[in-house]
PDB file of C-alpha atoms in Angstrom:
ATOM      1  CA  UNK B 205     -28.364  -1.193   7.953  1.00 44.00           C
ATOM      2  CA  UNK B 206     -25.082  -1.595   9.820  1.00 55.00           C
ATOM      3  CA  UNK B 207     -24.444  -0.052  13.195  1.00 64.00           C
ATOM      4  CA  UNK B 208     -22.495   3.203  13.308  1.00 69.00           C
ATOM      5  CA  UNK B 209     -19.389   1.231  14.385  1.00 88.00           C
ATOM      6  CA  UNK B 210     -17.892   4.250  16.142  1.00 92.00           C
ATOM      7  CA  UNK B 211     -15.732   2.181  18.515  1.00 94.00           C
ATOM      8  CA  UNK B 212     -14.537  -0.094  15.719  1.00 95.00           C
ATOM      9  CA  UNK B 213     -13.719   2.865  13.476  1.00 95.00           C
ATOM     10  CA  UNK B 214     -11.655   4.484  16.225  1.00 96.00           C
ATOM     11  CA  UNK B 215      -9.834   1.222  16.941  1.00 97.00           C
ATOM     12  CA  UNK B 216      -8.954   0.675  13.290  1.00 97.00           C
ATOM     13  CA  UNK B 217      -7.799   4.263  12.711  1.00 97.00           C
ATOM     14  CA  UNK B 218      -5.622   4.146  15.847  1.00 97.00           C
ATOM     15  CA  UNK B 219      -4.001   0.909  14.726  1.00 98.00           C
ATOM     16  CA  UNK B 220      -3.189   2.275  11.261  1.00 98.00           C
ATOM     17  CA  UNK B 221      -1.418   5.187  12.964  1.00 97.00           C
ATOM     18  CA  UNK B 222       0.500   2.827  15.257  1.00 98.00           C
ATOM     19  CA  UNK B 223       1.644   0.741  12.295  1.00 98.00           C
ATOM     20  CA  UNK B 224       2.759   3.919  10.503  1.00 97.00           C
ATOM     21  CA  UNK B 225       4.821   4.931  13.526  1.00 97.00           C
ATOM     22  CA  UNK B 226       6.475   1.494  13.740  1.00 98.00           C
ATOM     23  CA  UNK B 227       7.384   1.523  10.045  1.00 98.00           C
ATOM     24  CA  UNK B 228       8.765   5.075  10.131  1.00 97.00           C
ATOM     25  CA  UNK B 229      10.937   4.155  13.124  1.00 97.00           C
ATOM     26  CA  UNK B 230      12.212   1.018  11.372  1.00 97.00           C
ATOM     27  CA  UNK B 231      12.997   2.917   8.162  1.00 97.00           C
ATOM     28  CA  UNK B 232      14.902   5.596  10.070  1.00 96.00           C
ATOM     29  CA  UNK B 233      16.932   2.786  11.641  1.00 96.00           C
ATOM     30  CA  UNK B 234      17.679   1.366   8.176  1.00 95.00           C
ATOM     31  CA  UNK B 235      18.932   4.746   7.011  1.00 95.00           C
ATOM     32  CA  UNK B 236      21.226   5.074  10.031  1.00 92.00           C
ATOM     33  CA  UNK B 237      22.799   1.625   9.969  1.00 89.00           C
ATOM     34  CA  UNK B 238      23.839   1.696   6.302  1.00 84.00           C
ATOM     35  CA  UNK B 239      26.650   3.834   4.982  1.00 81.00           C
ATOM     36  CA  UNK B 240      26.270   5.984   1.906  1.00 76.00           C
ATOM     37  CA  UNK B 241      27.376   9.173   0.208  1.00 77.00           C
ATOM     38  CA  UNK B 242      24.142  10.914   1.167  1.00 80.00           C
ATOM     39  CA  UNK B 243      23.213  11.824   4.738  1.00 85.00           C
ATOM     40  CA  UNK B 244      20.701   9.557   6.441  1.00 87.00           C
ATOM     41  CA  UNK B 245      17.224  10.437   5.283  1.00 90.00           C
ATOM     42  CA  UNK B 246      14.433  11.691   7.525  1.00 94.00           C
ATOM     43  CA  UNK B 247      10.701  11.662   6.989  1.00 95.00           C
ATOM     44  CA  UNK B 248       8.937  14.941   6.390  1.00 94.00           C
ATOM     45  CA  UNK B 249       5.380  14.884   7.720  1.00 93.00           C
ATOM     46  CA  UNK B 250       2.536  17.138   6.661  1.00 92.00           C
ATOM     47  CA  UNK B 251      -1.205  17.122   7.082  1.00 91.00           C
ATOM     48  CA  UNK B 252      -3.439  16.155   4.191  1.00 85.00           C
ATOM     49  CA  UNK B 253      -7.072  17.031   3.645  1.00 80.00           C
ATOM     50  CA  UNK B 254     -10.017  15.793   1.653  1.00 74.00           C
ATOM     51  CA  UNK B 255     -12.080  18.424  -0.152  1.00 68.00           C
ATOM     52  CA  UNK B 256     -15.836  18.012   0.266  1.00 62.00           C
ATOM     53  CA  UNK B 257     -18.046  19.514  -2.421  1.00 57.00           C
ATOM     54  CA  UNK B 258     -19.974  21.571   0.148  1.00 50.00           C
ATOM     55  CA  UNK B 259     -16.865  22.759   1.975  1.00 48.00           C
ATOM     56  CA  UNK B 260     -17.610  20.721   5.102  1.00 53.00           C
ATOM     57  CA  UNK B 261     -14.929  18.946   7.104  1.00 59.00           C
ATOM     58  CA  UNK B 262     -14.259  15.677   5.296  1.00 79.00           C
ATOM     59  CA  UNK B 263     -11.260  14.409   7.224  1.00 83.00           C
ATOM     60  CA  UNK B 264      -7.705  13.927   6.092  1.00 86.00           C
ATOM     61  CA  UNK B 265      -4.510  12.393   7.339  1.00 91.00           C
ATOM     62  CA  UNK B 266      -0.756  12.640   7.397  1.00 94.00           C
ATOM     63  CA  UNK B 267       1.688  12.222   4.536  1.00 93.00           C
ATOM     64  CA  UNK B 268       5.147  11.025   5.632  1.00 95.00           C
ATOM     65  CA  UNK B 269       7.720  11.122   2.835  1.00 96.00           C
ATOM     66  CA  UNK B 270      11.494  10.614   2.774  1.00 96.00           C
ATOM     67  CA  UNK B 271      13.465  11.625  -0.311  1.00 95.00           C
ATOM     68  CA  UNK B 272      17.111  11.233  -1.264  1.00 93.00           C
ATOM     69  CA  UNK B 273      18.288   9.123   1.644  1.00 94.00           C
ATOM     70  CA  UNK B 274      21.093   6.586   1.803  1.00 95.00           C
ATOM     71  CA  UNK B 275      18.755   3.611   1.376  1.00 96.00           C
ATOM     72  CA  UNK B 276      15.498   5.090   0.111  1.00 96.00           C
ATOM     73  CA  UNK B 277      15.361   7.260  -2.985  1.00 96.00           C
ATOM     74  CA  UNK B 278      11.718   7.955  -2.157  1.00 96.00           C
ATOM     75  CA  UNK B 279       9.406   6.342   0.384  1.00 97.00           C
ATOM     76  CA  UNK B 280       5.990   7.425   1.554  1.00 96.00           C
ATOM     77  CA  UNK B 281       3.974   6.104   4.484  1.00 97.00           C
ATOM     78  CA  UNK B 282       0.573   7.781   4.511  1.00 95.00           C
ATOM     79  CA  UNK B 283      -2.378   7.459   6.876  1.00 96.00           C
ATOM     80  CA  UNK B 284      -5.821   8.918   6.383  1.00 93.00           C
ATOM     81  CA  UNK B 285      -9.291   8.920   7.869  1.00 94.00           C
ATOM     82  CA  UNK B 286     -11.881  10.490   5.597  1.00 90.00           C
ATOM     83  CA  UNK B 287     -15.667  10.694   5.494  1.00 88.00           C
ATOM     84  CA  UNK B 288     -18.506  12.313   3.630  1.00 85.00           C
ATOM     85  CA  UNK B 289     -20.786  11.310   0.808  1.00 82.00           C
ATOM     86  CA  UNK B 290     -19.823   9.430  -2.319  1.00 76.00           C
ATOM     87  CA  UNK B 291     -20.391  11.067  -5.694  1.00 73.00           C
ATOM     88  CA  UNK B 292     -22.493   9.402  -8.358  1.00 72.00           C
ATOM     89  CA  UNK B 293     -19.577   7.671 -10.085  1.00 68.00           C
ATOM     90  CA  UNK B 294     -18.138   6.375  -6.823  1.00 68.00           C
ATOM     91  CA  UNK B 295     -21.592   5.163  -5.757  1.00 66.00           C
ATOM     92  CA  UNK B 296     -22.005   3.248  -8.998  1.00 66.00           C
ATOM     93  CA  UNK B 297     -18.568   1.667  -8.648  1.00 62.00           C
ATOM     94  CA  UNK B 298     -19.220   0.607  -5.058  1.00 64.00           C
ATOM     95  CA  UNK B 299     -22.669  -0.761  -5.792  1.00 60.00           C
ATOM     96  CA  UNK B 300     -21.388  -2.730  -8.779  1.00 59.00           C
ATOM     97  CA  UNK B 301     -18.344  -4.202  -7.015  1.00 63.00           C
ATOM     98  CA  UNK B 302     -19.772  -4.854  -3.596  1.00 63.00           C
ATOM     99  CA  UNK B 303     -23.497  -5.161  -4.197  1.00 63.00           C
ATOM    100  CA  UNK B 304     -24.263  -2.609  -1.463  1.00 63.00           C
ATOM    101  CA  UNK B 305     -28.007  -1.866  -1.296  1.00 61.00           C
ATOM    102  CA  UNK B 306     -29.310   1.631  -0.705  1.00 59.00           C
ATOM    103  CA  UNK B 307     -26.180   3.443  -1.864  1.00 63.00           C
ATOM    104  CA  UNK B 308     -28.154   6.021  -3.858  1.00 65.00           C
ATOM    105  CA  UNK B 309     -30.509   6.724  -0.954  1.00 71.00           C
ATOM    106  CA  UNK B 310     -27.735   7.038   1.645  1.00 77.00           C
ATOM    107  CA  UNK B 311     -24.256   7.506   0.092  1.00 80.00           C
ATOM    108  CA  UNK B 312     -22.420   8.323   3.335  1.00 85.00           C
ATOM    109  CA  UNK B 313     -19.031   6.692   3.853  1.00 87.00           C
ATOM    110  CA  UNK B 314     -16.066   6.544   6.217  1.00 92.00           C
ATOM    111  CA  UNK B 315     -12.644   5.132   5.349  1.00 92.00           C
ATOM    112  CA  UNK B 316      -9.337   4.830   7.134  1.00 96.00           C
ATOM    113  CA  UNK B 317      -6.068   3.174   6.228  1.00 96.00           C
ATOM    114  CA  UNK B 318      -2.334   3.174   5.742  1.00 97.00           C
ATOM    115  CA  UNK B 319      -0.574   3.178   2.369  1.00 95.00           C
ATOM    116  CA  UNK B 320       3.150   2.662   1.783  1.00 96.00           C
ATOM    117  CA  UNK B 321       5.349   2.653  -1.308  1.00 96.00           C
ATOM    118  CA  UNK B 322       9.163   2.519  -1.230  1.00 97.00           C
ATOM    119  CA  UNK B 323      11.528   3.133  -4.153  1.00 97.00           C
ATOM    120  CA  UNK B 324      15.139   2.282  -3.360  1.00 97.00           C
ATOM    121  CA  UNK B 325      18.502   3.862  -4.197  1.00 96.00           C
ATOM    122  CA  UNK B 326      20.234   0.548  -4.986  1.00 97.00           C
ATOM    123  CA  UNK B 327      18.748  -1.242  -8.021  1.00 98.00           C
ATOM    124  CA  UNK B 328      19.363  -4.580  -6.288  1.00 98.00           C
ATOM    125  CA  UNK B 329      17.070  -3.636  -3.377  1.00 98.00           C
ATOM    126  CA  UNK B 330      13.399  -4.245  -4.229  1.00 98.00           C
ATOM    127  CA  UNK B 331      10.679  -1.643  -4.331  1.00 98.00           C
ATOM    128  CA  UNK B 332       7.639  -2.541  -2.257  1.00 98.00           C
ATOM    129  CA  UNK B 333       4.004  -1.609  -1.690  1.00 97.00           C
ATOM    130  CA  UNK B 334       1.754  -2.229   1.315  1.00 97.00           C
ATOM    131  CA  UNK B 335      -1.639  -0.997   2.412  1.00 95.00           C
ATOM    132  CA  UNK B 336      -4.450  -1.917   4.771  1.00 96.00           C
ATOM    133  CA  UNK B 337      -7.782  -0.160   5.125  1.00 96.00           C
ATOM    134  CA  UNK B 338     -11.278  -0.238   6.586  1.00 96.00           C
ATOM    135  CA  UNK B 339     -14.326   1.106   4.749  1.00 93.00           C
ATOM    136  CA  UNK B 340     -17.792   1.751   6.207  1.00 92.00           C
ATOM    137  CA  UNK B 341     -21.169   2.775   4.780  1.00 87.00           C
ATOM    138  CA  UNK B 342     -24.563   2.710   6.516  1.00 86.00           C
ATOM    139  CA  UNK B 343     -25.197  -0.575   4.703  1.00 82.00           C
ATOM    140  CA  UNK B 344     -21.853  -2.393   4.902  1.00 85.00           C
ATOM    141  CA  UNK B 345     -18.290  -2.472   6.204  1.00 91.00           C
ATOM    142  CA  UNK B 346     -15.208  -4.272   4.959  1.00 93.00           C
ATOM    143  CA  UNK B 347     -11.425  -4.489   5.123  1.00 96.00           C
ATOM    144  CA  UNK B 348      -8.839  -4.663   2.371  1.00 96.00           C
ATOM    145  CA  UNK B 349      -5.115  -4.637   1.923  1.00 94.00           C
ATOM    146  CA  UNK B 350      -1.986  -6.595   1.223  1.00 95.00           C
ATOM    147  CA  UNK B 351       1.634  -6.211   0.219  1.00 97.00           C
ATOM    148  CA  UNK B 352       3.582  -6.963  -2.938  1.00 97.00           C
ATOM    149  CA  UNK B 353       7.272  -6.954  -3.809  1.00 98.00           C
ATOM    150  CA  UNK B 354       8.528  -5.162  -6.921  1.00 97.00           C
ATOM    151  CA  UNK B 355      12.208  -5.943  -7.600  1.00 98.00           C
ATOM    152  CA  UNK B 356      13.744  -4.673 -10.808  1.00 96.00           C
ATOM    153  CA  UNK B 357      16.528  -7.246 -10.434  1.00 97.00           C
ATOM    154  CA  UNK B 358      14.976 -10.421  -9.066  1.00 97.00           C
ATOM    155  CA  UNK B 359      16.505 -12.760  -6.497  1.00 98.00           C
ATOM    156  CA  UNK B 360      14.665 -16.023  -5.908  1.00 98.00           C
ATOM    157  CA  UNK B 361      15.649 -16.121  -2.238  1.00 98.00           C
ATOM    158  CA  UNK B 362      14.228 -12.639  -1.664  1.00 98.00           C
ATOM    159  CA  UNK B 363      10.932 -13.594  -3.276  1.00 98.00           C
ATOM    160  CA  UNK B 364      10.801 -16.792  -1.195  1.00 98.00           C
ATOM    161  CA  UNK B 365      11.434 -14.868   2.036  1.00 98.00           C
ATOM    162  CA  UNK B 366       8.769 -12.246   1.313  1.00 98.00           C
ATOM    163  CA  UNK B 367       6.151 -14.852   0.479  1.00 98.00           C
ATOM    164  CA  UNK B 368       7.070 -16.978   3.504  1.00 98.00           C
ATOM    165  CA  UNK B 369       6.363 -14.041   5.814  1.00 98.00           C
ATOM    166  CA  UNK B 370       3.061 -13.342   4.091  1.00 98.00           C
ATOM    167  CA  UNK B 371       2.120 -17.002   4.483  1.00 98.00           C
ATOM    168  CA  UNK B 372       3.104 -16.917   8.145  1.00 98.00           C
ATOM    169  CA  UNK B 373       0.636 -14.065   8.668  1.00 97.00           C
ATOM    170  CA  UNK B 374      -2.172 -15.848   6.809  1.00 98.00           C
ATOM    171  CA  UNK B 375      -1.846 -19.382   8.179  1.00 98.00           C
ATOM    172  CA  UNK B 376      -3.510 -18.761  11.583  1.00 97.00           C
ATOM    173  CA  UNK B 377      -6.609 -17.616   9.684  1.00 97.00           C
ATOM    174  CA  UNK B 378      -7.002 -20.774   7.593  1.00 93.00           C
ATOM    175  CA  UNK B 379      -4.651 -23.152   5.853  1.00 89.00           C
ATOM    176  CA  UNK B 380      -5.837 -22.241   2.363  1.00 96.00           C
ATOM    177  CA  UNK B 381      -5.959 -18.475   2.885  1.00 97.00           C
ATOM    178  CA  UNK B 382      -2.419 -17.674   1.743  1.00 98.00           C
ATOM    179  CA  UNK B 383      -2.909 -19.481  -1.580  1.00 98.00           C
ATOM    180  CA  UNK B 384      -6.169 -17.609  -2.106  1.00 98.00           C
ATOM    181  CA  UNK B 385      -4.713 -14.181  -1.343  1.00 98.00           C
ATOM    182  CA  UNK B 386      -1.558 -14.870  -3.357  1.00 98.00           C
ATOM    183  CA  UNK B 387      -3.658 -15.769  -6.390  1.00 98.00           C
ATOM    184  CA  UNK B 388      -5.719 -12.605  -5.861  1.00 97.00           C
ATOM    185  CA  UNK B 389      -2.525 -10.514  -5.803  1.00 97.00           C
ATOM    186  CA  UNK B 390      -1.246 -12.198  -8.969  1.00 97.00           C
ATOM    187  CA  UNK B 391      -4.477 -11.233 -10.703  1.00 96.00           C
ATOM    188  CA  UNK B 392      -4.780  -7.742  -9.231  1.00 94.00           C
ATOM    189  CA  UNK B 393      -1.190  -6.593  -9.851  1.00 95.00           C
ATOM    190  CA  UNK B 394      -1.155  -7.784 -13.463  1.00 95.00           C
ATOM    191  CA  UNK B 395      -0.651  -5.185 -16.224  1.00 95.00           C
ATOM    192  CA  UNK B 396      -2.855  -6.270 -19.143  1.00 95.00           C
ATOM    193  CA  UNK B 397      -1.360  -3.967 -21.750  1.00 94.00           C
ATOM    194  CA  UNK B 398       2.145  -5.282 -20.916  1.00 94.00           C
ATOM    195  CA  UNK B 399       0.972  -8.876 -20.481  1.00 95.00           C
ATOM    196  CA  UNK B 400       3.024  -9.244 -17.312  1.00 95.00           C
ATOM    197  CA  UNK B 401       2.900  -8.697 -13.564  1.00 95.00           C
ATOM    198  CA  UNK B 402       4.412  -5.524 -12.152  1.00 94.00           C
ATOM    199  CA  UNK B 403       6.498  -7.538  -9.642  1.00 96.00           C
ATOM    200  CA  UNK B 404       6.784 -10.929  -7.934  1.00 97.00           C
ATOM    201  CA  UNK B 405       3.498 -10.674  -6.075  1.00 97.00           C
ATOM    202  CA  UNK B 406       2.513 -11.033  -2.476  1.00 98.00           C
ATOM    203  CA  UNK B 407      -0.999 -11.075  -1.040  1.00 98.00           C
ATOM    204  CA  UNK B 408      -4.097  -8.974  -1.697  1.00 97.00           C
ATOM    205  CA  UNK B 409      -7.660  -8.936  -0.384  1.00 96.00           C
ATOM    206  CA  UNK B 410     -10.664  -6.652  -0.625  1.00 92.00           C
ATOM    207  CA  UNK B 411     -14.338  -6.688   0.355  1.00 88.00           C
ATOM    208  CA  UNK B 412     -13.473  -8.665   3.511  1.00 94.00           C
ATOM    209  CA  UNK B 413     -16.588  -8.991   5.669  1.00 93.00           C
ATOM    210  CA  UNK B 414     -17.188 -12.424   7.166  1.00 94.00           C
ATOM    211  CA  UNK B 415     -19.679 -10.973   9.632  1.00 92.00           C
ATOM    212  CA  UNK B 416     -17.070 -11.145  12.407  1.00 96.00           C
ATOM    213  CA  UNK B 417     -15.495  -7.696  12.633  1.00 96.00           C
ATOM    214  CA  UNK B 418     -12.897  -8.676  15.245  1.00 96.00           C
ATOM    215  CA  UNK B 419     -11.672 -11.661  13.231  1.00 97.00           C
ATOM    216  CA  UNK B 420     -11.466  -9.648  10.031  1.00 97.00           C
ATOM    217  CA  UNK B 421      -9.624  -6.833  11.794  1.00 97.00           C
ATOM    218  CA  UNK B 422      -7.167  -9.357  13.258  1.00 98.00           C
ATOM    219  CA  UNK B 423      -6.344 -10.670   9.776  1.00 97.00           C
ATOM    220  CA  UNK B 424      -5.813  -7.089   8.627  1.00 97.00           C
ATOM    221  CA  UNK B 425      -3.525  -6.438  11.588  1.00 98.00           C
ATOM    222  CA  UNK B 426      -1.547  -9.633  11.044  1.00 98.00           C
ATOM    223  CA  UNK B 427      -0.930  -8.906   7.369  1.00 96.00           C
ATOM    224  CA  UNK B 428       0.126  -5.345   8.175  1.00 97.00           C
ATOM    225  CA  UNK B 429       2.438  -6.502  10.957  1.00 97.00           C
ATOM    226  CA  UNK B 430       4.077  -8.983   8.570  1.00 98.00           C
ATOM    227  CA  UNK B 431       5.405  -6.176   6.393  1.00 98.00           C
ATOM    228  CA  UNK B 432       8.554  -5.212   8.296  1.00 98.00           C
ATOM    229  CA  UNK B 433       9.879  -8.769   8.832  1.00 98.00           C
ATOM    230  CA  UNK B 434       9.112  -9.506   5.167  1.00 98.00           C
ATOM    231  CA  UNK B 435      10.863  -6.434   3.754  1.00 98.00           C
ATOM    232  CA  UNK B 436      13.587  -5.103   6.051  1.00 98.00           C
ATOM    233  CA  UNK B 437      15.870  -8.191   5.816  1.00 98.00           C
ATOM    234  CA  UNK B 438      15.840  -7.859   2.026  1.00 98.00           C
ATOM    235  CA  UNK B 439      17.033  -4.256   2.218  1.00 97.00           C
ATOM    236  CA  UNK B 440      19.759  -5.202   4.681  1.00 96.00           C
ATOM    237  CA  UNK B 441      20.842  -7.979   2.315  1.00 96.00           C
ATOM    238  CA  UNK B 442      20.877  -5.923  -0.913  1.00 96.00           C
ATOM    239  CA  UNK B 443      21.630  -2.311  -0.064  1.00 94.00           C
ATOM    240  CA  UNK B 444      25.428  -2.715  -0.194  1.00 92.00           C
ATOM    241  CA  UNK B 445      25.419  -4.792  -3.423  1.00 95.00           C
ATOM    242  CA  UNK B 446      27.616  -3.031  -6.031  1.00 96.00           C
ATOM    243  CA  UNK B 447      25.700  -1.691  -9.007  1.00 96.00           C
ATOM    244  CA  UNK B 448      26.458   0.117 -12.266  1.00 97.00           C
ATOM    245  CA  UNK B 449      24.642   2.300 -14.764  1.00 97.00           C
ATOM    246  CA  UNK B 450      23.242  -0.733 -16.579  1.00 97.00           C
ATOM    247  CA  UNK B 451      21.613  -1.829 -13.322  1.00 98.00           C
ATOM    248  CA  UNK B 452      20.212   1.669 -12.823  1.00 97.00           C
ATOM    249  CA  UNK B 453      18.780   1.620 -16.324  1.00 97.00           C
ATOM    250  CA  UNK B 454      16.978  -1.643 -15.558  1.00 97.00           C
ATOM    251  CA  UNK B 455      15.587  -0.086 -12.386  1.00 97.00           C
ATOM    252  CA  UNK B 456      14.288   3.031 -14.137  1.00 96.00           C
ATOM    253  CA  UNK B 457      12.601   1.033 -16.879  1.00 96.00           C
ATOM    254  CA  UNK B 458      10.965  -1.241 -14.322  1.00 95.00           C
ATOM    255  CA  UNK B 459       9.678   1.808 -12.476  1.00 95.00           C
ATOM    256  CA  UNK B 460       7.877   2.721 -15.681  1.00 93.00           C
ATOM    257  CA  UNK B 461       5.776  -0.412 -15.220  1.00 92.00           C
ATOM    258  CA  UNK B 462       4.951   0.638 -11.671  1.00 91.00           C
ATOM    259  CA  UNK B 463       3.871   4.102 -12.780  1.00 92.00           C
ATOM    260  CA  UNK B 464       1.726   2.723 -15.603  1.00 93.00           C
ATOM    261  CA  UNK B 465      -0.064   0.329 -13.286  1.00 92.00           C
ATOM    262  CA  UNK B 466      -0.813   2.911 -10.611  1.00 88.00           C
ATOM    263  CA  UNK B 467      -2.098   5.514 -13.052  1.00 90.00           C
ATOM    264  CA  UNK B 468      -4.163   3.171 -15.222  1.00 90.00           C
ATOM    265  CA  UNK B 469      -5.443   0.338 -13.027  1.00 87.00           C
ATOM    266  CA  UNK B 470      -4.971   0.878  -9.290  1.00 83.00           C
ATOM    267  CA  UNK B 471      -8.311   1.150  -7.442  1.00 79.00           C
ATOM    268  CA  UNK B 472      -6.860   3.142  -4.567  1.00 77.00           C
ATOM    269  CA  UNK B 473      -5.477   5.823  -6.875  1.00 83.00           C
ATOM    270  CA  UNK B 474      -8.789   6.110  -8.686  1.00 78.00           C
ATOM    271  CA  UNK B 475     -10.817   6.235  -5.465  1.00 73.00           C
ATOM    272  CA  UNK B 476      -8.564   8.835  -3.846  1.00 74.00           C
ATOM    273  CA  UNK B 477      -8.723  11.196  -6.801  1.00 77.00           C
ATOM    274  CA  UNK B 478     -12.432  10.522  -7.386  1.00 74.00           C
ATOM    275  CA  UNK B 479     -13.343  11.429  -3.789  1.00 68.00           C
ATOM    276  CA  UNK B 480     -11.303  14.629  -3.548  1.00 69.00           C
ATOM    277  CA  UNK B 481      -8.377  13.530  -1.396  1.00 69.00           C
ATOM    278  CA  UNK B 482      -5.097  15.459  -1.524  1.00 75.00           C
ATOM    279  CA  UNK B 483      -3.596  14.561  -4.945  1.00 83.00           C
ATOM    280  CA  UNK B 484      -0.034  14.778  -3.612  1.00 82.00           C
ATOM    281  CA  UNK B 485      -0.869  12.082  -1.072  1.00 78.00           C
ATOM    282  CA  UNK B 486      -2.756   9.946  -3.591  1.00 78.00           C
ATOM    283  CA  UNK B 487       0.114  10.122  -6.102  1.00 84.00           C
ATOM    284  CA  UNK B 488       2.812   9.592  -3.483  1.00 83.00           C
ATOM    285  CA  UNK B 489       3.275   6.088  -4.913  1.00 86.00           C
ATOM    286  CA  UNK B 490       4.848   7.336  -8.139  1.00 90.00           C
ATOM    287  CA  UNK B 491       8.627   6.907  -8.409  1.00 91.00           C
ATOM    288  CA  UNK B 492      10.886   9.980  -8.388  1.00 91.00           C
ATOM    289  CA  UNK B 493      12.436   8.959 -11.706  1.00 92.00           C
ATOM    290  CA  UNK B 494      11.426   6.428 -14.356  1.00 93.00           C
ATOM    291  CA  UNK B 495      12.239   5.667 -17.967  1.00 93.00           C
ATOM    292  CA  UNK B 496      10.367   4.528 -21.061  1.00 90.00           C
ATOM    293  CA  UNK B 497      11.565   3.577 -24.522  1.00 78.00           C
TER     294      UNK B 497
END
């Protein structure tokens, strides 16, 4: 069995909150330095809860959402720290994916993380997703996360910049790591029924447990910290690009891909709903408007 990891849990949860605060501050700054017909957007913050079957305290978090701003049409930056016992279906999924022994005998869990999705006003500015998380059971612990860029109108230089920042975060942890995590993202963010990726990729990892908690946490921190320098310059570059209704139509149809992926395939969406977390927080990732034909 693993140790209780109380100090490590507290350290991880505190860092996810710090990263949330840094991102919210940076996004407020983006809203204020770009002109637009709408007033600068502000995040609305509310508490979220997880519902335990027996009514016991099961943790929760904070949902920070901005809607209808100058730059962001909708952006959410959520943090959560939840705990309890996994239901039978969640136990089976964990045991199958991670090979965790003893899950049926002791299905307790603890999880904390940050999850971000941004949908932009200007069709030339890319949508983006980022999350990092730590998961603990009495028999295992691991980290997961990553970030991927989802432009509806692609610019090669934007893709190159985003990937360069992801690589910069990975390189101190091993020269081959970026290629490995990029390939994992390409596989994970693929939409089989559309036979295409939902965006231009990024990095993704899960089940990270090398046996060295501090080293694994540092990789998680470095990939999370890479998000703002990877994304903010792209918004600054594209937000003032003129666009027309044809561009908006392309954006709305591309958002349909994003919605399909998150509702059909995304593990985080499935886990959040399966374990009783606030559905508004779990489904925060969905775009405010989308289109299908």
